[in-house]
Short mmCIF file of C-alpha atoms in Angstrom, two decimals:
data_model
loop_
_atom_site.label_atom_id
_atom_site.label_comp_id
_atom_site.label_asym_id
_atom_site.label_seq_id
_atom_site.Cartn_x
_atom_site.Cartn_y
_atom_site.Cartn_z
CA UNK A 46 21.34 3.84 4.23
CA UNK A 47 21.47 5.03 7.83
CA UNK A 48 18.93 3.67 10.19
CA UNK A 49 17.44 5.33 12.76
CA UNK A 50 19.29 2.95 15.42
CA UNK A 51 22.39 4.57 14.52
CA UNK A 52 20.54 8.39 14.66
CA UNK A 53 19.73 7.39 18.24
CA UNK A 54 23.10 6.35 19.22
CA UNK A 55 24.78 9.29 18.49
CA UNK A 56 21.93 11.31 20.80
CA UNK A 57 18.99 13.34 20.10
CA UNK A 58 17.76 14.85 23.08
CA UNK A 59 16.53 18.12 22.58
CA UNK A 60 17.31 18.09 18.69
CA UNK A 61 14.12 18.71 16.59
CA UNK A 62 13.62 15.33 14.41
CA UNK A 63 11.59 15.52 11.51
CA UNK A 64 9.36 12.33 10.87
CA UNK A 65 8.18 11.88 7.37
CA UNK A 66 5.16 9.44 8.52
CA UNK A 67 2.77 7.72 6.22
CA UNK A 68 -0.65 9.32 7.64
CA UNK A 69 -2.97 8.85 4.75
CA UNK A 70 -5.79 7.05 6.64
CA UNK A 71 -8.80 6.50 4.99
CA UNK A 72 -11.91 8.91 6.61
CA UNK A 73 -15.50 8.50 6.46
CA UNK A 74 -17.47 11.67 7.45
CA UNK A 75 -13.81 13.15 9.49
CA UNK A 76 -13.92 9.11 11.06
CA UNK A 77 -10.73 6.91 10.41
CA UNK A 78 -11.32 3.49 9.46
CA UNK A 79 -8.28 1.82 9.46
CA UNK A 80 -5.35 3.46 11.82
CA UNK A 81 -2.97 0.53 10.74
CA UNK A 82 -0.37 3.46 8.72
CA UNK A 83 -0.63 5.08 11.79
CA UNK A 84 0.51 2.44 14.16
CA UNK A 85 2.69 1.04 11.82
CA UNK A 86 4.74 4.41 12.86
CA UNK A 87 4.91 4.18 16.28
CA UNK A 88 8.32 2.50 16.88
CA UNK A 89 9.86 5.03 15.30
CA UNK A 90 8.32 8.38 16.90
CA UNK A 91 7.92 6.03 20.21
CA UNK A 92 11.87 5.43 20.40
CA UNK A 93 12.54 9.20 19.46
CA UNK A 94 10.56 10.98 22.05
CA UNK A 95 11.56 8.34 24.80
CA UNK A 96 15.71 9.44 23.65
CA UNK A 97 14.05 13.01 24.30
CA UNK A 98 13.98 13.96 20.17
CA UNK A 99 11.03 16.79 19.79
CA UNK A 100 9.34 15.18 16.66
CA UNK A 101 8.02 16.85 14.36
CA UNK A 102 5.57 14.26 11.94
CA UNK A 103 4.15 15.38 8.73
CA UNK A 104 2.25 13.58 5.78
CA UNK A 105 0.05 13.67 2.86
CA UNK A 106 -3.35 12.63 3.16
CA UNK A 107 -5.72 11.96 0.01
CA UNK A 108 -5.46 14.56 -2.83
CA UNK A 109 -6.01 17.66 -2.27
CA UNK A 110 -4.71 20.50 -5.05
CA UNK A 111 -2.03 21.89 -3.24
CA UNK A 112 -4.20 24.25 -0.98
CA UNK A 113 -5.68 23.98 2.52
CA UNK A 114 -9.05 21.74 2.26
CA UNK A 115 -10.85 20.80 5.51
CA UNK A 116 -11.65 17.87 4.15
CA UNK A 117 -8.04 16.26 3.87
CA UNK A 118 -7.11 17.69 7.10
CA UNK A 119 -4.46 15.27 9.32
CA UNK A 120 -6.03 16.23 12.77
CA UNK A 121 -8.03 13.14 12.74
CA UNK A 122 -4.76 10.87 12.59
CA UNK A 123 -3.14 13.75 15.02
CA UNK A 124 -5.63 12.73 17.02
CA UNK A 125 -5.50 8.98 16.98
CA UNK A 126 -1.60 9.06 17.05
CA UNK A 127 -1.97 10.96 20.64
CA UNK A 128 -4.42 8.55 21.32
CA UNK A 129 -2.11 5.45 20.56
CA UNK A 130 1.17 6.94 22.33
CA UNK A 131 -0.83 8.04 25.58
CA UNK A 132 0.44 11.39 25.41
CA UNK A 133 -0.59 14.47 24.47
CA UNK A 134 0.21 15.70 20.63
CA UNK A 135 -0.12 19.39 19.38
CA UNK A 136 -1.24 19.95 16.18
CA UNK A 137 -0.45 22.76 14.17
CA UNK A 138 -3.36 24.05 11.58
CA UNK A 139 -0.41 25.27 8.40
CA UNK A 140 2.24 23.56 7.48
CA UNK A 141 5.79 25.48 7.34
CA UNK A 142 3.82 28.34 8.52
CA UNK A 143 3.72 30.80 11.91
CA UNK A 144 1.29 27.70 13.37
CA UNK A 145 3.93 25.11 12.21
CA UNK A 146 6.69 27.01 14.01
CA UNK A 147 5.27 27.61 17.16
CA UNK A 148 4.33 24.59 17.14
CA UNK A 149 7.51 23.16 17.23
CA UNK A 150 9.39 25.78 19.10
CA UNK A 151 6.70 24.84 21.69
CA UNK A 152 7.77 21.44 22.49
CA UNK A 153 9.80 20.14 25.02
CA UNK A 154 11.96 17.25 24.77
CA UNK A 155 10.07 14.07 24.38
CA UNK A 156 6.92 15.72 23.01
CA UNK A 157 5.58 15.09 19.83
CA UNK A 158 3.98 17.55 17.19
CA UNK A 159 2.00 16.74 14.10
CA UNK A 160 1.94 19.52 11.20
CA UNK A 161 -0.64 20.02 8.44
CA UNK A 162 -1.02 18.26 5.01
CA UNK A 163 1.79 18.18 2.95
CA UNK A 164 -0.05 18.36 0.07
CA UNK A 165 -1.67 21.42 1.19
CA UNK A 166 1.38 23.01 -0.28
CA UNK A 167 1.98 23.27 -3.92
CA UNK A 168 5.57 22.42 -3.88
CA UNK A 169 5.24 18.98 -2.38
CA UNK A 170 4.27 17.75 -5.27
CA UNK A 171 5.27 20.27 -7.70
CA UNK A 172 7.03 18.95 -10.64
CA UNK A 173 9.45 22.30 -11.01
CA UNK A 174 12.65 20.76 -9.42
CA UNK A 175 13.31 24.76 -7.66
CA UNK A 176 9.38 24.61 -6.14
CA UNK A 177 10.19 21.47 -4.57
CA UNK A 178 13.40 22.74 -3.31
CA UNK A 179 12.06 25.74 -1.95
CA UNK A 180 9.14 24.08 -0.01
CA UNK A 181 11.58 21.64 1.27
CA UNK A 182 13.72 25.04 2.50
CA UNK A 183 11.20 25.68 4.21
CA UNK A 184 10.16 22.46 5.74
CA UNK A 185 13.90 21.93 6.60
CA UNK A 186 14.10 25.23 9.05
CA UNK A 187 11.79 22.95 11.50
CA UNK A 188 14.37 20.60 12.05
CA UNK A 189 17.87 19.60 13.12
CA UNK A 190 17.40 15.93 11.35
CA UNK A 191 15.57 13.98 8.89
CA UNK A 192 14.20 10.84 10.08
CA UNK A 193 12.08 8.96 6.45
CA UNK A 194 9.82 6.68 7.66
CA UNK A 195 6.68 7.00 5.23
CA UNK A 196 6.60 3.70 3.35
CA UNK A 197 3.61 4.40 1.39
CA UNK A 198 5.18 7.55 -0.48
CA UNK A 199 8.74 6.91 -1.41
CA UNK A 200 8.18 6.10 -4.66
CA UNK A 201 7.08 10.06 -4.81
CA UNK A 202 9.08 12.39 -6.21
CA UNK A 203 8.14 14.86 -3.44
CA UNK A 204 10.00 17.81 -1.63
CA UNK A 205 9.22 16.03 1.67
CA UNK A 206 10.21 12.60 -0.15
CA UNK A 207 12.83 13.36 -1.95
CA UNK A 208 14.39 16.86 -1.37
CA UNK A 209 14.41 17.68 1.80
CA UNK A 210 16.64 14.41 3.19
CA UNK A 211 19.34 16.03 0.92
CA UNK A 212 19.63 19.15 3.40
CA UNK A 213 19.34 17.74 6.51
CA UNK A 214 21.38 14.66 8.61
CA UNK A 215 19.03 11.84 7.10
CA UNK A 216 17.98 7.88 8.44
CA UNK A 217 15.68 5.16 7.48
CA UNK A 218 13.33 4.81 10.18
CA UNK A 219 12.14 1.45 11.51
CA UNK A 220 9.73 1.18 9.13
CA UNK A 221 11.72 1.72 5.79
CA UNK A 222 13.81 -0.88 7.53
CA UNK A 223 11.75 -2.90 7.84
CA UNK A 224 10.02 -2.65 4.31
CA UNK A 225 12.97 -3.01 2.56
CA UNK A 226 14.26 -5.88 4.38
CA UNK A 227 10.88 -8.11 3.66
CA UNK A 228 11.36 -6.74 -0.43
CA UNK A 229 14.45 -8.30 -0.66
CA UNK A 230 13.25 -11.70 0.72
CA UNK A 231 11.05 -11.10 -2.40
CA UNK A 232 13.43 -10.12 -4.72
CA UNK A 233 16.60 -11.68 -3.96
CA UNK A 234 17.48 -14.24 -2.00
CA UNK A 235 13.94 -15.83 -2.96
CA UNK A 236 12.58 -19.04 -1.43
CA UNK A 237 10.80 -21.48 -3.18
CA UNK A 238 8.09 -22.52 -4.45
CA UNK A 239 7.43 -18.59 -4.82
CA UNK A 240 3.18 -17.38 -5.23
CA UNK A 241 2.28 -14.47 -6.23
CA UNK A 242 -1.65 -13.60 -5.49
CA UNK A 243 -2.55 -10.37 -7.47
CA UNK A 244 -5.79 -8.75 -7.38
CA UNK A 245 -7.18 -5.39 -7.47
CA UNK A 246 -10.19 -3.76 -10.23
CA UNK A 247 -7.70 -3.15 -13.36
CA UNK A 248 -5.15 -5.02 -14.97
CA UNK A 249 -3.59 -2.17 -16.24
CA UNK A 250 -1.83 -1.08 -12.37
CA UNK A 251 -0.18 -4.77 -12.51
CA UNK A 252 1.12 -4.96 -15.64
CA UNK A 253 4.97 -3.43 -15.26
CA UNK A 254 4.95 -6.00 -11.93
CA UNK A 255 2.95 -8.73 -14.03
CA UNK A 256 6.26 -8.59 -16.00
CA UNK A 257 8.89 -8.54 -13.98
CA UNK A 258 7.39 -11.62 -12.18
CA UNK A 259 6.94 -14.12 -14.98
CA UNK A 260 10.76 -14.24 -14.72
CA UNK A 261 10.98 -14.69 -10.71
CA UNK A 262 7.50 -16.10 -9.65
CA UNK A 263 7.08 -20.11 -9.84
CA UNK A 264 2.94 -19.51 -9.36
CA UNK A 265 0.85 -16.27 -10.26
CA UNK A 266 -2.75 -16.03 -9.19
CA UNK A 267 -4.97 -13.71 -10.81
CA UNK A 268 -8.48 -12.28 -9.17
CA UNK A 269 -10.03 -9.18 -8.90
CA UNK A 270 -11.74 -7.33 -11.62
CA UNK A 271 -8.67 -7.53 -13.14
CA UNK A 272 -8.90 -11.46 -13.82
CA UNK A 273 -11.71 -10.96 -16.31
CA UNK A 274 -9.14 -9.04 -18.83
CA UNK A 275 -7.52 -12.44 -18.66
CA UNK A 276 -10.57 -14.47 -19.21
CA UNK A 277 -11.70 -12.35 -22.13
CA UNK A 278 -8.09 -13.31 -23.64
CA UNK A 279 -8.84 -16.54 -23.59
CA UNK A 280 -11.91 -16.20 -25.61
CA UNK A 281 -14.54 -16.58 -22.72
CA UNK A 282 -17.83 -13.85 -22.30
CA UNK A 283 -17.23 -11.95 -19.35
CA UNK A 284 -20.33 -10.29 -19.41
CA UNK A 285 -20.50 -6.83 -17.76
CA UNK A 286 -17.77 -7.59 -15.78
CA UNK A 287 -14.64 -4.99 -15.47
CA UNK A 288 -12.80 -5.31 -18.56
CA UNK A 289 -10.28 -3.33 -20.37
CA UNK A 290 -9.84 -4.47 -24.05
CA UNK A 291 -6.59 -2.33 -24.92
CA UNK A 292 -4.94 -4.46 -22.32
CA UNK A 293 -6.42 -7.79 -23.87
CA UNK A 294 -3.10 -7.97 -27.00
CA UNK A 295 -0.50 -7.46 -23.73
CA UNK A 296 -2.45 -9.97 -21.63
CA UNK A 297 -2.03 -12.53 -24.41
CA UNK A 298 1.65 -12.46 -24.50
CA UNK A 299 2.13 -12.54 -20.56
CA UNK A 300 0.27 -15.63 -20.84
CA UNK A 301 2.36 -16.71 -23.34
CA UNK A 302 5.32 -16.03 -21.71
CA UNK A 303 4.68 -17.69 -18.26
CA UNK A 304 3.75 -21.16 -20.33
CA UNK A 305 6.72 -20.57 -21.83
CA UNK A 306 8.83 -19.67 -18.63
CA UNK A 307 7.21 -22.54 -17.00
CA UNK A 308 5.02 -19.96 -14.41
CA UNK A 309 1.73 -21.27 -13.66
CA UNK A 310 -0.64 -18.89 -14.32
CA UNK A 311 -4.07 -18.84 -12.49
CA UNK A 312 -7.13 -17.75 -13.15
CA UNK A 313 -10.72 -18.27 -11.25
CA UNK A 314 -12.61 -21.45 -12.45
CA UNK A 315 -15.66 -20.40 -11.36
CA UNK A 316 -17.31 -16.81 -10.18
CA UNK A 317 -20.06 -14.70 -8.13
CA UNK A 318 -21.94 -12.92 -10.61
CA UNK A 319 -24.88 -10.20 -10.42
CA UNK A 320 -26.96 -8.44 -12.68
CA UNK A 321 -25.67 -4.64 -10.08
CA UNK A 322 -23.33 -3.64 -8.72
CA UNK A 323 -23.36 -3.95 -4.49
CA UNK A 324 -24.73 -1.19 -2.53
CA UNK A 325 -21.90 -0.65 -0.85
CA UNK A 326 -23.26 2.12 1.29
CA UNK A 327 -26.33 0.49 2.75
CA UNK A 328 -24.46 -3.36 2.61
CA UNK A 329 -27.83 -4.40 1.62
CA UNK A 330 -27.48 -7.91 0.38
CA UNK A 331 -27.33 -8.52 -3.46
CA UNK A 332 -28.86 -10.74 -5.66
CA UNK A 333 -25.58 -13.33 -6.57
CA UNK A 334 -25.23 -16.45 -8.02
CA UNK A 335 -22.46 -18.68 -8.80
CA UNK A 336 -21.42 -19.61 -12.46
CA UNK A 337 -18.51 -21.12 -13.99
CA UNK A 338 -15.92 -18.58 -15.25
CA UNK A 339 -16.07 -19.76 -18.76
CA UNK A 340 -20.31 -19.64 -18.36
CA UNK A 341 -20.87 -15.61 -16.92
CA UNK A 342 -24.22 -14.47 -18.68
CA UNK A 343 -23.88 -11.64 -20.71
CA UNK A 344 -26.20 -9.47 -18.42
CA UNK A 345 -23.93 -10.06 -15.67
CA UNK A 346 -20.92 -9.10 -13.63
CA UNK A 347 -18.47 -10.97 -12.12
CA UNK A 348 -17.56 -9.38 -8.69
CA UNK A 349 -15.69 -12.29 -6.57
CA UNK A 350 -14.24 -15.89 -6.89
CA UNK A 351 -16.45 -18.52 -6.38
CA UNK A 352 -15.93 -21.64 -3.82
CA UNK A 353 -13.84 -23.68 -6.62
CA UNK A 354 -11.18 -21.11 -7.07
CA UNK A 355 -11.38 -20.71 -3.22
CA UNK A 356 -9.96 -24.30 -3.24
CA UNK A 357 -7.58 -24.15 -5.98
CA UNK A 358 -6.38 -20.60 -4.85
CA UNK A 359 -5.77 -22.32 -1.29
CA UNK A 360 -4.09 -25.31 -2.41
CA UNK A 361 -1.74 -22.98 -4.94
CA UNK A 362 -0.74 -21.46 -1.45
CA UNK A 363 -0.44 -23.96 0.67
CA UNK A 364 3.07 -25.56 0.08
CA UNK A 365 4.87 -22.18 -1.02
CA UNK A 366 8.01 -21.22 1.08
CA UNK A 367 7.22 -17.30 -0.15
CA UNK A 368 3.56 -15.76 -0.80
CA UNK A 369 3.34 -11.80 -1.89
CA UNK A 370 -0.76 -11.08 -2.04
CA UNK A 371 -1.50 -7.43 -3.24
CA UNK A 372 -5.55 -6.60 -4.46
CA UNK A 373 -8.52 -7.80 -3.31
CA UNK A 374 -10.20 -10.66 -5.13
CA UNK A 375 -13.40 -9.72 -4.73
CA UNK A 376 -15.60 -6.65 -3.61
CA UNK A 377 -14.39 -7.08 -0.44
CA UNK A 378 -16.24 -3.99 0.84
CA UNK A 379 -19.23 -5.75 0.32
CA UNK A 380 -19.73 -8.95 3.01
CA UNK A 381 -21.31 -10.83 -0.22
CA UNK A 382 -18.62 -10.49 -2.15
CA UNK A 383 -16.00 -10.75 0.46
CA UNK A 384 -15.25 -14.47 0.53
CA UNK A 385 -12.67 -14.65 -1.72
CA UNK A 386 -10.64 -12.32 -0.27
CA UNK A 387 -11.44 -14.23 3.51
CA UNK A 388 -10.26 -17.46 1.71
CA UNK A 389 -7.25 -15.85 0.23
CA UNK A 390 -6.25 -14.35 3.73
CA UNK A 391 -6.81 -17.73 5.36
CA UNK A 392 -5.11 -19.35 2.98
CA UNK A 393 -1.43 -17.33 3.63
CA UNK A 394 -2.50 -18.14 7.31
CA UNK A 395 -2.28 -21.79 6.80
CA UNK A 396 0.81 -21.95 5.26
CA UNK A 397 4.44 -22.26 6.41
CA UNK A 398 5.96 -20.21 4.85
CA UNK A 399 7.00 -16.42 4.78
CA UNK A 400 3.68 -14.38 3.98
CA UNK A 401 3.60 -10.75 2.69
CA UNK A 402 0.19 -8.84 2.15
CA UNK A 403 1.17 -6.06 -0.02
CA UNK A 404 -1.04 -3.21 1.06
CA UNK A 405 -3.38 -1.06 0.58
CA UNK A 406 -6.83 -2.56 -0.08
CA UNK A 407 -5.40 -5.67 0.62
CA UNK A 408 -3.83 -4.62 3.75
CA UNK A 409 -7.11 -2.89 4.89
CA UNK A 410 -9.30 -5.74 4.07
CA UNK A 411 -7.21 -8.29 6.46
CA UNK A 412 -8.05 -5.80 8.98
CA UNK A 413 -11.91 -4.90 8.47
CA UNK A 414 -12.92 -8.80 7.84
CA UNK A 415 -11.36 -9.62 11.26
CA UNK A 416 -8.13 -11.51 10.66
CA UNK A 417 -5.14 -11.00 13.59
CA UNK A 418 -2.26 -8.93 11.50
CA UNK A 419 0.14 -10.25 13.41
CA UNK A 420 -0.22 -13.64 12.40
CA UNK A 421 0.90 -12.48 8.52
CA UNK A 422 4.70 -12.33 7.80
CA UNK A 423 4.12 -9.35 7.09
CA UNK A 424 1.46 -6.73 5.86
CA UNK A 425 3.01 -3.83 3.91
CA UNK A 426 1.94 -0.11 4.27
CA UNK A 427 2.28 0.81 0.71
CA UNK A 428 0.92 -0.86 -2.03
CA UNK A 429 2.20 1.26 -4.98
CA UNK A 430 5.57 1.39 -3.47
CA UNK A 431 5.87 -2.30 -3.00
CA UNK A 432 4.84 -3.17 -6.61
CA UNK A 433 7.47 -0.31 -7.38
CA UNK A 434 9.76 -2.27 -5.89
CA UNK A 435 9.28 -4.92 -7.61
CA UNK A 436 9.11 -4.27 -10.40
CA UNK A 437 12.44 -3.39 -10.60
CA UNK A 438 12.37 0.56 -10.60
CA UNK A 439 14.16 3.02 -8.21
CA UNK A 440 12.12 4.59 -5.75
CA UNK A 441 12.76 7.96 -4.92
CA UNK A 442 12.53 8.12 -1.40
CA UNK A 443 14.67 5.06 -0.97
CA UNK A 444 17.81 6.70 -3.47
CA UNK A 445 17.36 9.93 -1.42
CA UNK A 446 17.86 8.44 2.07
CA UNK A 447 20.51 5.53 0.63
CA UNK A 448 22.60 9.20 -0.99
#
């Protein structure tokens, strides 16, 4: 694929760039949380304004049904991106509407513009191949050149995803360059010994990847609600703890398999369980205790690793040459139940070798409990995309810009 290094060597001043960013912040009450999607952007729409582009970003944010919701609005992270590149950015309240467009005929070379959710369109996500095309149509007559550098949604089939790179000049921003380049390291030209950390509430989201990796990973570490789907296959009471029985037959023969591929397969040897659930609102401090994972009462639920697997985890880590962590272990939300997912983070801090944190929740919980990002290998801005990835399967965004 083209990269945007080669977009800015044959010139863009003045040309309108279109920036398909990865805005989806989280918001509580209108107030981002974690801006890390938006900085992770910056290179990119920093090194286009500064060659005198007028970019044009636009993103998704959260799920709205394909019409305007206040709500999922992106001036928040319009805001904040202004914030972060010093300069001013207008925001335009439609998306490929009379705001959008003056919005953009507005700017000047150098400035930026942010438009309104994506998904406040029906044909971004519309599954009709001609609704897609014609919102991309549309989104394409704001724009001289397609610049993808949304991570977190190329494994979308969407018009801004995947249709609209098709009718305009298209690159890989630094971003996708960059995402793609650390997925390889974990995928090809692998070095060993290779652990795999996967956590996360259900089982079910990491099976396709669960699968692919009993043939590539040498270690696979299981927390998260989804490690007590694995406990109940081996015959242990999990309690109240998250569980999904259909998945219990599959689970079985993945465990099979990795004994049989010679993948060690871990799972927590002992847990934090409580009769409720965390207040997660309020953070008011639970009533916990530690048990051994093959001893959780049946009144109970399982909601982090306890300081054994902490250990074990950390010493599973420690000598690997490649680490891929995506999912919490724990309720991280909750500082109770957030030591697991501390120990697992300081864990891929202590080793040597080349650390990815795959994520989402993950991603946002090496932020909110503190740790320096920069210290990681690498910390991914799409989850779903990078488990995509690895699992083998083409991602849409990525075929479109690579066409």
């Amino acid at each position: 694929m083209k990269t945007i290094d080669e977009l800015l060597a044959e010139g863009v001043d003045g040309k309108r760039v279109f920036v398909r960013a990865d805005l989806n912040v989280p918001l509580a009450e209108g107030t981002i949380t974690d801006d890390g999607r938006i900085r992770a952007v910056l290179p990119t729409v920093k090194a286009l304004a500064g060659a005198g582009a007028k970019v044009v970003v636009a993103s998704h944010l959260g799920r709205p049904k394909g019409a305007p919701d206040p709500a999922f609005s992106l001036l928040p992270a319009a805001e904040r991106l202004g914030e972060l590149l010093g300069a001013p950015v207008a925001f335009a309240q439609d998306t490929v509407g009379p705001a959008a467009h003056d919005a953009v005929n507005g700017l000047q070379s150098g400035q930026v513009a942010v438009v309104e959710n994506l998904r406040f369109n029906a044909g971004e996500t519309s599954k009709d191949d001609a609704e897609r095309g014609e919102f991309a149509d549309q989104l394409a007559a704001l724009a001289d050149v397609y610049v993808g550098d949304g991570f977190g949604a190329v494994h979308r089939k969407h018009a801004s995803v995947y249709d609209l790179p098709a009718k305009l000049p298209h690159y890989a921003g630094y971003l996708i360059a960059t995402e793609v380049g650390v997925l390889k390291k974990l995928t090809e030209d692998v070095k060993r010994p290779y652990t795999v950390i996967l956590g996360g509430a259900k089982v079910s989201d990491k099976l396709a990847v669960i699968d692919e990796l009993l043939g590539k990973a040498d270690r696979l570490l299981i927390g998260g609600g989804m490690a007590y789907t694995f406990l109940k296959a081996q015959g242990h009471e999990v309690g109240i703890s998250l569980l999904q029985e259909d998945q219990i037959p599959v689970v079985k023969e993945y465990m099979e398999r990795a004994e049989k591929n010679g993948v060690e397969l871990v799972l927590p040897v002992d847990v934090l369980v409580s009769t409720d659930f965390p207040d997660l609102k309020t953070k008011a401090p639970a009533d916990f205790r530690t048990v051994d994972a093959d001893g959780i009462p049946s009144d109970m639920e399982g909601l982090d690793i306890g300081p054994k697997t902490r250990e074990l985890f950390a010493e599973k880590i420690a000598d690997a040459e490649t680490v891929f962590w995506n999912g919490p272990v724990g309720v991280a939300e909750h500082p109770d139940y957030a030591n697991g997912t501390a120990a697992v983070a300081r864990a891929l801090l202590n080793c040597d070798g080349f650390t990815v944190v795959g994520g989402g929740d993950s991603a946002a919980a090496v932020r909110n409990l503190g740790f320096d990002e920069n210290a990681f290998g690498h910390i991914s801005t799409g989850g779903g995309a990078s488990l995509e990835y690895l699992e083998g399967k083409t991602l849409p965004g990525l075929a479109a810009l690579e066409n």
